[in-house]
């Protein structure tokens, strides 16, 4: 049994964050462990409150994981405080963690900043250099590459800048009116496009969490990065295509679309 650890915030509605990560990892065939960076009170209509873990407690969570069920891959999602980012980086280096996927949750789809400048600087300085790959959306890639992205050529350029600046491969995710669902991976200077068709489903809560967790799951199983990204995109597309419709706002997708068996009946 391969294992993967998610380091992220809890989503009480179950569509994103730790909950989405664990569902994704489970359905992609790995055993999931977790270190929770924050509790959030949220549902499909938005976030109403956040309670961050202390750096000390987060460190104890990571010690508990790495000293017992050592993960074959690590996915890092929302971390909103500089001190928490520094704690994560210190523990990842202490335990020589491998196959680290960073989903740099900094900017919402609406364009709103989700973390402050100190946390962004800590992410750039401490976390990204440890990663195998980061998975920014367009606004996040603009922030990391310090440039505007208006088309697919800009996506390639930004991903190349991010890789050369921070030393990790970059999967720049499309959308945001630039293309249907086409993502570009820059790894060791090589450019690879992943083409997808946008699925007409407004319920896309947790897509970034799900994609990065699926990538980590496939890395844990021994697939190379390019294959891991392709398999993750295929999984995400099918989860969206299942057309789950829950909640009064932007609802979750069906992570368990392929779950069948005696106990599912």
mmCIF file of N, CA and C in Angstrom, residues 105-158:
data_model
loop_
_atom_site.group_PDB
_atom_site.id
_atom_site.type_symbol
_atom_site.label_atom_id
_atom_site.label_comp_id
_atom_site.label_asym_id
_atom_site.label_seq_id
_atom_site.Cartn_x
_atom_site.Cartn_y
_atom_site.Cartn_z
ATOM 1 N N UNK A 105 -2.042 27.940 -2.867
ATOM 2 C CA UNK A 105 -3.355 28.561 -2.728
ATOM 3 C C UNK A 105 -3.169 29.984 -2.203
ATOM 4 N N UNK A 106 -3.092 30.937 -3.138
ATOM 5 C CA UNK A 106 -2.831 32.325 -2.775
ATOM 6 C C UNK A 106 -3.920 33.268 -3.241
ATOM 7 N N UNK A 107 -4.519 32.944 -4.396
ATOM 8 C CA UNK A 107 -5.482 33.849 -5.013
ATOM 9 C C UNK A 107 -6.728 33.070 -5.397
ATOM 10 N N UNK A 108 -7.883 33.524 -4.968
ATOM 11 C CA UNK A 108 -9.145 32.880 -5.317
ATOM 12 C C UNK A 108 -9.472 33.126 -6.778
ATOM 13 N N UNK A 109 -10.382 32.312 -7.312
ATOM 14 C CA UNK A 109 -10.822 32.481 -8.695
ATOM 15 C C UNK A 109 -11.343 33.895 -8.931
ATOM 16 N N UNK A 110 -11.913 34.497 -7.894
ATOM 17 C CA UNK A 110 -12.434 35.863 -8.002
ATOM 18 C C UNK A 110 -11.337 36.904 -8.088
ATOM 19 N N UNK A 111 -10.086 36.494 -7.779
ATOM 20 C CA UNK A 111 -8.969 37.425 -7.781
ATOM 21 C C UNK A 111 -8.590 37.904 -6.393
ATOM 22 N N UNK A 112 -9.348 37.518 -5.364
ATOM 23 C CA UNK A 112 -9.081 37.965 -3.998
ATOM 24 C C UNK A 112 -7.855 37.252 -3.426
ATOM 25 N N UNK A 113 -6.989 37.997 -2.732
ATOM 26 C CA UNK A 113 -5.831 37.415 -2.063
ATOM 27 C C UNK A 113 -6.284 36.616 -0.846
ATOM 28 N N UNK A 114 -5.743 35.415 -0.702
ATOM 29 C CA UNK A 114 -6.140 34.540 0.406
ATOM 30 C C UNK A 114 -5.103 34.501 1.521
ATOM 31 N N UNK A 115 -3.861 34.911 1.224
ATOM 32 C CA UNK A 115 -2.822 34.942 2.256
ATOM 33 C C UNK A 115 -2.079 36.267 2.150
ATOM 34 N N UNK A 116 -1.413 36.664 3.238
ATOM 35 C CA UNK A 116 -0.761 37.968 3.243
ATOM 36 C C UNK A 116 0.636 37.902 2.625
ATOM 37 N N UNK A 117 1.268 39.071 2.499
ATOM 38 C CA UNK A 117 2.558 39.163 1.813
ATOM 39 C C UNK A 117 3.638 38.351 2.512
ATOM 40 N N UNK A 118 3.634 38.358 3.849
ATOM 41 C CA UNK A 118 4.653 37.611 4.586
ATOM 42 C C UNK A 118 4.552 36.115 4.294
ATOM 43 N N UNK A 119 3.317 35.611 4.212
ATOM 44 C CA UNK A 119 3.116 34.193 3.917
ATOM 45 C C UNK A 119 3.519 33.875 2.477
ATOM 46 N N UNK A 120 3.221 34.778 1.556
ATOM 47 C CA UNK A 120 3.622 34.576 0.157
ATOM 48 C C UNK A 120 5.141 34.516 0.048
ATOM 49 N N UNK A 121 5.828 35.428 0.735
ATOM 50 C CA UNK A 121 7.296 35.418 0.714
ATOM 51 C C UNK A 121 7.846 34.122 1.305
ATOM 52 N N UNK A 122 7.222 33.646 2.386
ATOM 53 C CA UNK A 122 7.665 32.394 3.008
ATOM 54 C C UNK A 122 7.442 31.211 2.073
ATOM 55 N N UNK A 123 6.328 31.231 1.369
ATOM 56 C CA UNK A 123 6.037 30.173 0.401
ATOM 57 C C UNK A 123 7.111 30.139 -0.683
ATOM 58 N N UNK A 124 7.454 31.312 -1.205
ATOM 59 C CA UNK A 124 8.462 31.405 -2.264
ATOM 60 C C UNK A 124 9.835 30.971 -1.771
ATOM 61 N N UNK A 125 10.183 31.406 -0.575
ATOM 62 C CA UNK A 125 11.541 31.203 -0.061
ATOM 63 C C UNK A 125 11.748 29.818 0.533
ATOM 64 N N UNK A 126 10.742 29.328 1.251
ATOM 65 C CA UNK A 126 10.918 28.103 2.041
ATOM 66 C C UNK A 126 10.311 26.849 1.434
ATOM 67 N N UNK A 127 9.156 26.996 0.770
ATOM 68 C CA UNK A 127 8.400 25.808 0.376
ATOM 69 C C UNK A 127 8.622 25.400 -1.076
ATOM 70 N N UNK A 128 8.523 26.347 -1.992
ATOM 71 C CA UNK A 128 8.640 25.991 -3.410
ATOM 72 C C UNK A 128 9.978 25.334 -3.752
ATOM 73 N N UNK A 129 11.104 25.769 -3.182
ATOM 74 C CA UNK A 129 12.368 25.099 -3.514
ATOM 75 C C UNK A 129 12.433 23.637 -3.082
ATOM 76 N N UNK A 130 11.536 23.219 -2.176
ATOM 77 C CA UNK A 130 11.500 21.819 -1.735
ATOM 78 C C UNK A 130 10.609 20.956 -2.619
ATOM 79 N N UNK A 131 9.782 21.592 -3.436
ATOM 80 C CA UNK A 131 8.752 20.880 -4.188
ATOM 81 C C UNK A 131 9.311 20.200 -5.437
ATOM 82 N N UNK A 132 8.674 19.094 -5.803
ATOM 83 C CA UNK A 132 8.914 18.502 -7.116
ATOM 84 C C UNK A 132 8.162 19.298 -8.166
ATOM 85 N N UNK A 133 6.938 19.709 -7.814
ATOM 86 C CA UNK A 133 6.100 20.455 -8.759
ATOM 87 C C UNK A 133 5.159 21.363 -7.971
ATOM 88 N N UNK A 134 4.845 22.531 -8.549
ATOM 89 C CA UNK A 134 3.792 23.387 -8.014
ATOM 90 C C UNK A 134 2.700 23.521 -9.071
ATOM 91 N N UNK A 135 1.477 23.825 -8.614
ATOM 92 C CA UNK A 135 0.318 23.777 -9.519
ATOM 93 C C UNK A 135 -0.504 25.065 -9.435
ATOM 94 N N UNK A 136 0.055 26.209 -9.817
ATOM 95 C CA UNK A 136 -0.693 27.462 -9.698
ATOM 96 C C UNK A 136 -1.786 27.607 -10.755
ATOM 97 N N UNK A 137 -2.871 28.320 -10.378
ATOM 98 C CA UNK A 137 -3.826 28.761 -11.392
ATOM 99 C C UNK A 137 -3.286 30.043 -12.027
ATOM 100 N N UNK A 138 -4.024 30.639 -12.933
ATOM 101 C CA UNK A 138 -3.508 31.799 -13.664
ATOM 102 C C UNK A 138 -3.148 32.960 -12.732
ATOM 103 N N UNK A 139 -4.050 33.411 -11.826
ATOM 104 C CA UNK A 139 -3.671 34.514 -10.942
ATOM 105 C C UNK A 139 -2.459 34.199 -10.066
ATOM 106 N N UNK A 140 -2.346 32.949 -9.619
ATOM 107 C CA UNK A 140 -1.206 32.565 -8.778
ATOM 108 C C UNK A 140 0.075 32.532 -9.590
ATOM 109 N N UNK A 141 -0.005 32.046 -10.826
ATOM 110 C CA UNK A 141 1.172 32.035 -11.696
ATOM 111 C C UNK A 141 1.618 33.459 -12.018
ATOM 112 N N UNK A 142 0.667 34.363 -12.190
ATOM 113 C CA UNK A 142 1.011 35.771 -12.418
ATOM 114 C C UNK A 142 1.792 36.321 -11.236
ATOM 115 N N UNK A 143 1.371 35.967 -10.038
ATOM 116 C CA UNK A 143 2.021 36.445 -8.826
ATOM 117 C C UNK A 143 3.424 35.853 -8.681
ATOM 118 N N UNK A 144 3.558 34.559 -8.948
ATOM 119 C CA UNK A 144 4.851 33.889 -8.790
ATOM 120 C C UNK A 144 5.852 34.294 -9.873
ATOM 121 N N UNK A 145 5.365 34.525 -11.083
ATOM 122 C CA UNK A 145 6.249 34.879 -12.193
ATOM 123 C C UNK A 145 6.397 36.387 -12.367
ATOM 124 N N UNK A 146 5.583 37.148 -11.635
ATOM 125 C CA UNK A 146 5.599 38.616 -11.719
ATOM 126 C C UNK A 146 5.360 39.102 -13.149
ATOM 127 N N UNK A 147 4.307 38.577 -13.752
ATOM 128 C CA UNK A 147 3.952 38.972 -15.112
ATOM 129 C C UNK A 147 2.465 38.757 -15.342
ATOM 130 N N UNK A 148 1.936 39.425 -16.357
ATOM 131 C CA UNK A 148 0.539 39.241 -16.739
ATOM 132 C C UNK A 148 0.429 38.054 -17.692
ATOM 133 N N UNK A 149 -0.645 37.277 -17.544
ATOM 134 C CA UNK A 149 -0.876 36.122 -18.424
ATOM 135 C C UNK A 149 -2.174 36.361 -19.185
ATOM 136 N N UNK A 150 -2.064 36.485 -20.497
ATOM 137 C CA UNK A 150 -3.218 36.775 -21.342
ATOM 138 C C UNK A 150 -3.540 35.669 -22.328
ATOM 139 N N UNK A 151 -2.583 34.738 -22.540
ATOM 140 C CA UNK A 151 -2.773 33.700 -23.557
ATOM 141 C C UNK A 151 -1.887 32.505 -23.215
ATOM 142 N N UNK A 152 -1.923 31.488 -24.068
ATOM 143 C CA UNK A 152 -1.169 30.265 -23.783
ATOM 144 C C UNK A 152 0.338 30.475 -23.894
ATOM 145 N N UNK A 153 0.775 31.394 -24.751
ATOM 146 C CA UNK A 153 2.200 31.713 -24.820
ATOM 147 C C UNK A 153 2.682 32.283 -23.494
ATOM 148 N N UNK A 154 1.852 33.155 -22.901
ATOM 149 C CA UNK A 154 2.181 33.703 -21.583
ATOM 150 C C UNK A 154 2.214 32.614 -20.518
ATOM 151 N N UNK A 155 1.300 31.636 -20.605
ATOM 152 C CA UNK A 155 1.298 30.529 -19.651
ATOM 153 C C UNK A 155 2.627 29.781 -19.685
ATOM 154 N N UNK A 156 3.112 29.493 -20.889
ATOM 155 C CA UNK A 156 4.392 28.806 -21.051
ATOM 156 C C UNK A 156 5.523 29.625 -20.446
ATOM 157 N N UNK A 157 5.522 30.911 -20.755
ATOM 158 C CA UNK A 157 6.582 31.791 -20.258
ATOM 159 C C UNK A 157 6.565 31.850 -18.745
ATOM 160 N N UNK A 158 5.379 31.997 -18.160
ATOM 161 C CA UNK A 158 5.269 32.080 -16.707
ATOM 162 C C UNK A 158 5.740 30.792 -16.038
#
